[in-house]
Tab-separated table of C-alpha atoms in Angstrom:
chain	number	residue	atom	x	y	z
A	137	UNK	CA	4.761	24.893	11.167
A	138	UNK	CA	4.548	21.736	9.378
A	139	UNK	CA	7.149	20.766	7.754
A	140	UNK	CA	7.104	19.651	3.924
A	141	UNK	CA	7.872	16.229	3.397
A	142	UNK	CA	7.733	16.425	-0.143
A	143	UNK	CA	11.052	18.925	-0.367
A	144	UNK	CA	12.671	17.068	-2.819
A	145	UNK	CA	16.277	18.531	-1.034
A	146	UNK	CA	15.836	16.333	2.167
A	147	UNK	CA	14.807	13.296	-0.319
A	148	UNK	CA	17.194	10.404	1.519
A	149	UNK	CA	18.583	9.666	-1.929
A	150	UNK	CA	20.199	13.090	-1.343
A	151	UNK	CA	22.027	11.692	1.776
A	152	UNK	CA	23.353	8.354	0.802
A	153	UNK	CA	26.947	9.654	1.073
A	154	UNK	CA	26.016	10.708	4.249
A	155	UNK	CA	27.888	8.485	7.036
A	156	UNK	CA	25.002	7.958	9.123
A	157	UNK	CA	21.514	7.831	6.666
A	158	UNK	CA	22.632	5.350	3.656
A	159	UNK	CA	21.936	2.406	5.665
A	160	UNK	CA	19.175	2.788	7.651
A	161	UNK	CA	16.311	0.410	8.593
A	162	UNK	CA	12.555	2.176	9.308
A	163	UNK	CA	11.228	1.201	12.344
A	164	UNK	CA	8.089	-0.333	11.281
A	165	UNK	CA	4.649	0.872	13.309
A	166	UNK	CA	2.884	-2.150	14.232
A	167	UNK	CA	-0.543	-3.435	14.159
A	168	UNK	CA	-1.758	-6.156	16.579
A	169	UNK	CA	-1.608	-9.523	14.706
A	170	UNK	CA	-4.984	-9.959	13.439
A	171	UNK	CA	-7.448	-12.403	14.387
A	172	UNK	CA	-7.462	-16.189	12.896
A	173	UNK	CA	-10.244	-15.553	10.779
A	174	UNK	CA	-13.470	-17.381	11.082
A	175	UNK	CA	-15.581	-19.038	9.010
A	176	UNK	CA	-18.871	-18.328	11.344
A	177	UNK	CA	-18.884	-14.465	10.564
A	178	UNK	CA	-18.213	-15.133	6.822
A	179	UNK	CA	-21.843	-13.839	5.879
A	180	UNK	CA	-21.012	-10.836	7.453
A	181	UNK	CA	-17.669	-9.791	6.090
A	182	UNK	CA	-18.706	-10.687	2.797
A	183	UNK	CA	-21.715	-7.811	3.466
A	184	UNK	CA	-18.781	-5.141	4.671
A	185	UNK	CA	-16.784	-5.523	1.730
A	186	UNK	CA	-13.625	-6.726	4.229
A	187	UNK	CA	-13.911	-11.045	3.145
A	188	UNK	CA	-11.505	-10.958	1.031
A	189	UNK	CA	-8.474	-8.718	3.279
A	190	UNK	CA	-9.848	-10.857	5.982
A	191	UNK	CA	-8.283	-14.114	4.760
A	192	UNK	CA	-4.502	-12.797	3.897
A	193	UNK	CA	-3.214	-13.845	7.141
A	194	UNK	CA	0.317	-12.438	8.757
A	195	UNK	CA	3.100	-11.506	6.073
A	196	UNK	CA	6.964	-10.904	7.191
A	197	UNK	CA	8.282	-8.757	5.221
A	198	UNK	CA	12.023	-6.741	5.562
A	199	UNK	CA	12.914	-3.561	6.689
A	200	UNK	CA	16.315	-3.723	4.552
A	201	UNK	CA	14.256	-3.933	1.753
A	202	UNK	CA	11.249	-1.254	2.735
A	203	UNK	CA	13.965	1.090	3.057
A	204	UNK	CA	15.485	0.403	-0.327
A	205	UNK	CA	12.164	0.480	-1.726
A	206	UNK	CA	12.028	4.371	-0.103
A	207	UNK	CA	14.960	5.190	-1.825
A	208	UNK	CA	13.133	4.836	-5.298
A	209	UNK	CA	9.694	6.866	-4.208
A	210	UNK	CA	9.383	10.241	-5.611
A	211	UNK	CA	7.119	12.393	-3.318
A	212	UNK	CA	6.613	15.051	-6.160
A	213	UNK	CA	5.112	11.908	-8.526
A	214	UNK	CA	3.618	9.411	-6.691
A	215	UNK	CA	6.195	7.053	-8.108
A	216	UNK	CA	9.061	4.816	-8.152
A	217	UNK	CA	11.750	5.170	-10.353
A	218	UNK	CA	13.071	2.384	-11.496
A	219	UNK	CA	15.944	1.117	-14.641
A	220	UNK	CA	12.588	0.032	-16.004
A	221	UNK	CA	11.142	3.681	-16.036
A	222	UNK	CA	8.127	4.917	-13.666
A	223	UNK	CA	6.236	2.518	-11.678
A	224	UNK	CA	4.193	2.533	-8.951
A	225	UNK	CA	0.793	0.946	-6.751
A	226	UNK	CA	-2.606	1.267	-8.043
A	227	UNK	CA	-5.945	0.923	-7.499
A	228	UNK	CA	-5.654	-1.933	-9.905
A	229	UNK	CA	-3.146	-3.536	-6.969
A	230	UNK	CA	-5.024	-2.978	-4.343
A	231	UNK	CA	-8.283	-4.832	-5.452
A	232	UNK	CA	-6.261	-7.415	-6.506
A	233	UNK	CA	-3.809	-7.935	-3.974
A	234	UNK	CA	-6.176	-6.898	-0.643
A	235	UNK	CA	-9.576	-7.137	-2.458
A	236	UNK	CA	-11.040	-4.033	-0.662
A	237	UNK	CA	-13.373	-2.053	-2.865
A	238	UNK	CA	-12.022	0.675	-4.373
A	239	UNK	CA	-15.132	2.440	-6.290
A	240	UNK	CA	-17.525	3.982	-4.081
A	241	UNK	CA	-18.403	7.172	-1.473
A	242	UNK	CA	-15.187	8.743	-0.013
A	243	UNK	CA	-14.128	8.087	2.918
A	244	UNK	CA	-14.506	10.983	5.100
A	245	UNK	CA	-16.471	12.611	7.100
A	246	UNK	CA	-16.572	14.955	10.250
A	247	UNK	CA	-14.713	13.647	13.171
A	248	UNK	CA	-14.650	14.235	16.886
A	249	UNK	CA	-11.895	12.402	18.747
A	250	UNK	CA	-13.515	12.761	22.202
A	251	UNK	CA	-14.173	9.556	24.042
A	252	UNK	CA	-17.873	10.841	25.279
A	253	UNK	CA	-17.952	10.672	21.102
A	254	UNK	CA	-16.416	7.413	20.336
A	255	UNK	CA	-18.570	5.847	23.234
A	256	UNK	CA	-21.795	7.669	21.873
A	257	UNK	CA	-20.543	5.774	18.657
A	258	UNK	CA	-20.405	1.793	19.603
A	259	UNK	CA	-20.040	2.070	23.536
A	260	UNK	CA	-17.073	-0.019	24.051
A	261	UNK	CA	-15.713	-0.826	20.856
A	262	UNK	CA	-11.232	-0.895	21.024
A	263	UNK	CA	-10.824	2.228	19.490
A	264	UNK	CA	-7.742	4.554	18.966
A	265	UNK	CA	-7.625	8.538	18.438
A	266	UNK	CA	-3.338	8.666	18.002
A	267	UNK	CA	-0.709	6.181	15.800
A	268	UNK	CA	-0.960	3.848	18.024
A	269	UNK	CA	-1.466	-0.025	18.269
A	270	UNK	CA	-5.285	-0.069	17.851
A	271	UNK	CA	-7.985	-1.505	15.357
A	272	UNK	CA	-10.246	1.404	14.381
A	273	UNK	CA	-9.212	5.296	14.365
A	274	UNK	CA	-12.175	6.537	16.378
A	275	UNK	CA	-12.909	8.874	13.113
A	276	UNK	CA	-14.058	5.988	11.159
A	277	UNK	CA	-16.658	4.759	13.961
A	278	UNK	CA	-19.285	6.867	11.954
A	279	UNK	CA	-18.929	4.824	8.999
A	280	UNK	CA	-18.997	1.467	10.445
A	281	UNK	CA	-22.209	2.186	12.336
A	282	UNK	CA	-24.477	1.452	9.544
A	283	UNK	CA	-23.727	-2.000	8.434
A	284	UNK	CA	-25.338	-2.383	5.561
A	285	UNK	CA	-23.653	1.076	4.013
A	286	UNK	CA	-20.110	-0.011	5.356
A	287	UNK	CA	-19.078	-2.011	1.797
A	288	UNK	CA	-20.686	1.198	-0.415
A	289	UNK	CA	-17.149	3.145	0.828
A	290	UNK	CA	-13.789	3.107	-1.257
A	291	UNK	CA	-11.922	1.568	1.420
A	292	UNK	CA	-9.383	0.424	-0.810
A	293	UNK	CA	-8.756	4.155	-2.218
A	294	UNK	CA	-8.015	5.358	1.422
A	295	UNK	CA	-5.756	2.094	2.303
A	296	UNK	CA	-3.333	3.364	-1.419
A	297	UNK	CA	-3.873	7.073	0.074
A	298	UNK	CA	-2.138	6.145	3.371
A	299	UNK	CA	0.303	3.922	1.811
A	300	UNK	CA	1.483	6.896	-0.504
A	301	UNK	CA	1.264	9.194	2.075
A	302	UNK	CA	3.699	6.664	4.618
A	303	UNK	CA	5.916	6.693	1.128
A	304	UNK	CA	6.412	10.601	0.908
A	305	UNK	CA	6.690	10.628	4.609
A	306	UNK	CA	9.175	7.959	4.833
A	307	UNK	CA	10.792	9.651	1.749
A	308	UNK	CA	12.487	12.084	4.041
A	309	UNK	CA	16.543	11.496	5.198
A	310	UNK	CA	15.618	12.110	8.460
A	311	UNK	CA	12.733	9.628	9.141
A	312	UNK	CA	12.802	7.003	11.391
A	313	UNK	CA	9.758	5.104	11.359
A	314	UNK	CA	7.147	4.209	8.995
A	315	UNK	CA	3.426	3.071	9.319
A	316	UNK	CA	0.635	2.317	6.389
A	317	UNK	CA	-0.074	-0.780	4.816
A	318	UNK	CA	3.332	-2.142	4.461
A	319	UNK	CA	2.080	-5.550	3.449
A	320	UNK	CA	0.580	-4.091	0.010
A	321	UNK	CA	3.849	-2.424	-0.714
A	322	UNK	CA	5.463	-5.700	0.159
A	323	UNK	CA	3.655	-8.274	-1.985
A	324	UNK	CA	3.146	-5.375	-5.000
A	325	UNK	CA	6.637	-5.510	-4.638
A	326	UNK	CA	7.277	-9.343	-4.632
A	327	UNK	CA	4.602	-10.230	-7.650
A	328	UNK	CA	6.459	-7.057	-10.186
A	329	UNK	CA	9.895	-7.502	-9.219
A	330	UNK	CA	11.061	-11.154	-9.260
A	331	UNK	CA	14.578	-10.252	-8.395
A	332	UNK	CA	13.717	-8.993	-5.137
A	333	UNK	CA	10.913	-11.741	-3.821
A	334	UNK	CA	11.858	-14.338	-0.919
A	335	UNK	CA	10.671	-16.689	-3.140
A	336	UNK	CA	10.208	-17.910	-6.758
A	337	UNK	CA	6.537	-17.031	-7.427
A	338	UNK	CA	5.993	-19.998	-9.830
A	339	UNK	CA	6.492	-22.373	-6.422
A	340	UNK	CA	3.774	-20.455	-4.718
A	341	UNK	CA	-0.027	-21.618	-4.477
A	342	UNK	CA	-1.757	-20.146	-7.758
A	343	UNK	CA	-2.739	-16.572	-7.411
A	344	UNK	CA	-6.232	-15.576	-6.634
A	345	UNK	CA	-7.940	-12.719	-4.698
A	346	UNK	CA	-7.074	-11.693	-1.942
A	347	UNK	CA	-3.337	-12.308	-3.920
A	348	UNK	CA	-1.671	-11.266	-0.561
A	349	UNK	CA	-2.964	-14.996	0.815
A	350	UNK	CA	-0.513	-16.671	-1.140
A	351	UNK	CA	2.950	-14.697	0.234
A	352	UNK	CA	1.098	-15.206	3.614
A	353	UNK	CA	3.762	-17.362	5.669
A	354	UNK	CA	5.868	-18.205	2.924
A	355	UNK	CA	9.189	-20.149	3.873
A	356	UNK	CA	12.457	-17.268	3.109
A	357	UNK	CA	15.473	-18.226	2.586
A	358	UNK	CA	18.684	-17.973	4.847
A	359	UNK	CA	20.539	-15.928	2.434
A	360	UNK	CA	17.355	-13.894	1.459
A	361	UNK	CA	16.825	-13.004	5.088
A	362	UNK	CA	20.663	-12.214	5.212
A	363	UNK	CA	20.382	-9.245	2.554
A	364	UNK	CA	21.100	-5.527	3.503
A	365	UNK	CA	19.897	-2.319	2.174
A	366	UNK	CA	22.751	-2.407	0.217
A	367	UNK	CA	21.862	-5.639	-1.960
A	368	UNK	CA	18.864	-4.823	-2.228
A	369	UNK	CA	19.780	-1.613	-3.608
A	370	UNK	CA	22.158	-3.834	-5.885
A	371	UNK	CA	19.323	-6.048	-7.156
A	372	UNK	CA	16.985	-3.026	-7.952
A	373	UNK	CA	19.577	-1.289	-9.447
A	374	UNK	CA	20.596	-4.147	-11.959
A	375	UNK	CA	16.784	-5.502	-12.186
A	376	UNK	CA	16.119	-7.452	-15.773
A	377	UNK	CA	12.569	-8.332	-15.143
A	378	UNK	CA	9.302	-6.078	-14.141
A	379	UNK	CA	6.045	-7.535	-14.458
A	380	UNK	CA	3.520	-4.818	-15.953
A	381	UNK	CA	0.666	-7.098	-16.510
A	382	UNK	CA	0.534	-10.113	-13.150
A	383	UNK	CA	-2.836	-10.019	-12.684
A	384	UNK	CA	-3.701	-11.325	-16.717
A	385	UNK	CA	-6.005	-14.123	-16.529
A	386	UNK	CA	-7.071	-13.986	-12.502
A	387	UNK	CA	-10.390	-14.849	-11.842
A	388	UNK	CA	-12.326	-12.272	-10.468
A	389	UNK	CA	-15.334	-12.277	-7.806
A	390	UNK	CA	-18.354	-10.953	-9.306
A	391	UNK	CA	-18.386	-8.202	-6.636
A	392	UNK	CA	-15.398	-6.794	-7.225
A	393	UNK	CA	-15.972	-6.675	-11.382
A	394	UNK	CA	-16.734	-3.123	-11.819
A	395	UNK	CA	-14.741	-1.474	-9.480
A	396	UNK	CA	-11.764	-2.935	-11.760
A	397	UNK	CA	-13.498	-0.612	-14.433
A	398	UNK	CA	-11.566	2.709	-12.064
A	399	UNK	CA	-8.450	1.046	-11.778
A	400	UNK	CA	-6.738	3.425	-13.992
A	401	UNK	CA	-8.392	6.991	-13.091
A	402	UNK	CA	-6.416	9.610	-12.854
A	403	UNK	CA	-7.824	11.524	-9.491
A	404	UNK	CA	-7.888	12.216	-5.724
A	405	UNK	CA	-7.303	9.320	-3.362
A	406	UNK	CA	-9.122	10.351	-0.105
A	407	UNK	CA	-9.328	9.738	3.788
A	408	UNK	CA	-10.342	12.114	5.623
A	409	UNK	CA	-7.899	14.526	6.018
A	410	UNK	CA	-5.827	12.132	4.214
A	411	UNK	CA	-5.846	13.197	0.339
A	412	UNK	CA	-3.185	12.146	-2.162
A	413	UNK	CA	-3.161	11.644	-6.110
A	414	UNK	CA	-3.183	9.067	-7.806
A	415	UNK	CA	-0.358	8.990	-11.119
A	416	UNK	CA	-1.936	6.190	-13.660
A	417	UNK	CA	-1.025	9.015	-16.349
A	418	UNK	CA	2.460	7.795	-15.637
A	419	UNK	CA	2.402	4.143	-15.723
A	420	UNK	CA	0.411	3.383	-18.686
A	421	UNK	CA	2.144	0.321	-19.200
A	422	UNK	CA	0.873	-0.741	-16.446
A	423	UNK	CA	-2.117	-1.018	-17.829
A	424	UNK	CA	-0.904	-2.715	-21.122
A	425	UNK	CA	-0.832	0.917	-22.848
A	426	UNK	CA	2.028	2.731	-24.625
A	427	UNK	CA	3.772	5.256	-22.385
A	428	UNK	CA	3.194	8.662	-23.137
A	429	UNK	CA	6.417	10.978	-23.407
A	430	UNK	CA	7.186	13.043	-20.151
A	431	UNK	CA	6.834	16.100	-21.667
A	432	UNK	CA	3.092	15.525	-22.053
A	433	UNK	CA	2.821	14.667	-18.304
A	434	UNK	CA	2.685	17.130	-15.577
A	435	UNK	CA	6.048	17.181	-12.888
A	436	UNK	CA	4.403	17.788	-9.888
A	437	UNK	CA	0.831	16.425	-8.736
């Protein structure tokens, strides 16, 4: 039996008078360091739909502060809860801040983990079928065999299903690791929440897409890297500042113009067996709307 890891009892907010749980740090799943990327196979990641993610480069980010981020997810919404009110990362952040596409076929489709499969697929292509340190689930070979189809896929509505998914997982008091795309928690994190970034933003390079670039090796502080789960907890707790709108004024790439027109759809995120939903319905302001009142929003998705 699985079990639920949205049971909002074993929520680690819950447990925080516990003596062992309140300050924990997630063991973080990693990924190899990716590849210095090069300007000779441009052309073709430009074709994929992957230029853009390609550039971002390695981010640190902290494992104090993932796990006070946790604290604030609510499985049951999709959300954080903040003094501010309900927040939380959207398609709208994930074009922006990745620039994957995030209108387009679902991805999914049927899957055989077999290696006599994933050779059948691309012969001898580094391929994973566990959690592992790996670059491609074998499941997604299918969809990367056609490379002129590869950039028609929502790969940037599967990346936000995984990273809500890691969220509800991670969610749990008894969780000790977490995988997903940390980094687009991290830097949704940094560009909303000033009182919690390593850095001023105004000192960074202007933002563009992929926004990630710019947090990409950014210089932290001695006394930033010093904080606990506790002051970060602290800094949340007594934030002053969220920014609802940091993406006014950007400069867009002409490929990436209509998929912005999704951003705020209320629906399914999907991959493969994958599926979570996504709450816009709940952070209009995000969107520069008025807020409706909770009563006219559903409590559980």
């Amino acid at each position: 039996m699985v079990r639920d890891y949205k049971a909002p009892e074993e929520h680690i907010v819950n447990y925080l008078d516990h003596p062992i749980y309140p300050n924990r740090n997630l063991l973080v799943r990693k990924l190899d360091p990716p590849q210095s990327w090069n300007p000779r196979v441009e052309n073709y990641l430009r074709v994929t739909g992957f230029y853009h993610v390609s550039r971002i480069g390695m981010i640190r980010g902290s494992h104090p502060l993932l796990a006070a981020l946790v604290e604030r997810w609510r499985p049951e919404t999709h959300t954080f809860v903040l003094p501010v009110g309900e927040v939380t990362v959207t398609l709208e952040d994930v074009a922006h801040i990745f620039g994957l596409p995030i209108d387009g076929e679902p991805v999914s489709g049927w899957t055989d983990s077999s290696s006599d499969f994933v050779q059948s697929q691309h012969g001898n292509i580094r391929s994973s079928t566990d959690k592992s340190t790996a670059y491609a689930h074998a499941k997604y070979l299918p969809l990367l065999r056609d490379f002129e189809r590869i950039h028609t896929y929502s790969w940037g509505s599967a990346c936000l299903a995984h990273l809500y998914r890691a969220l509800c997982r991670a969610s749990r008091y008894d969780t000790k690791e977490m995988d997903g795309p940390l980094n687009l928690l991290f830097v949704w994190a940094w560009e909303r929440m000033p009182c919690i970034s390593p850095v001023p933003r105004h000192i960074l390079p202007p933002a563009e897409i992929p926004v990630a670039m710019r947090w990409s090796h950014a210089e932290r502080s001695t006394a930033w890297l010093e904080k606990t789960v506790v002051t970060f907890r602290v800094d949340i707790d007594y934030m002053q500042e969220f920014e609802w709108r940091p993406y006014q004024g950007m400069n867009i790439p002409v490929e990436l113009h209509r998929h912005l027109d999704v951003c705020d759809i209320v629906a399914p995120l999907l991959s493969f067996e994958c599926i979570e939903w996504h709450p816009t319905d709940r952070v209009m302001r995000q969107f520069g709307f008025l807020q409706p009142h909770r009563e006219h929003l559903g409590t559980f998705h």
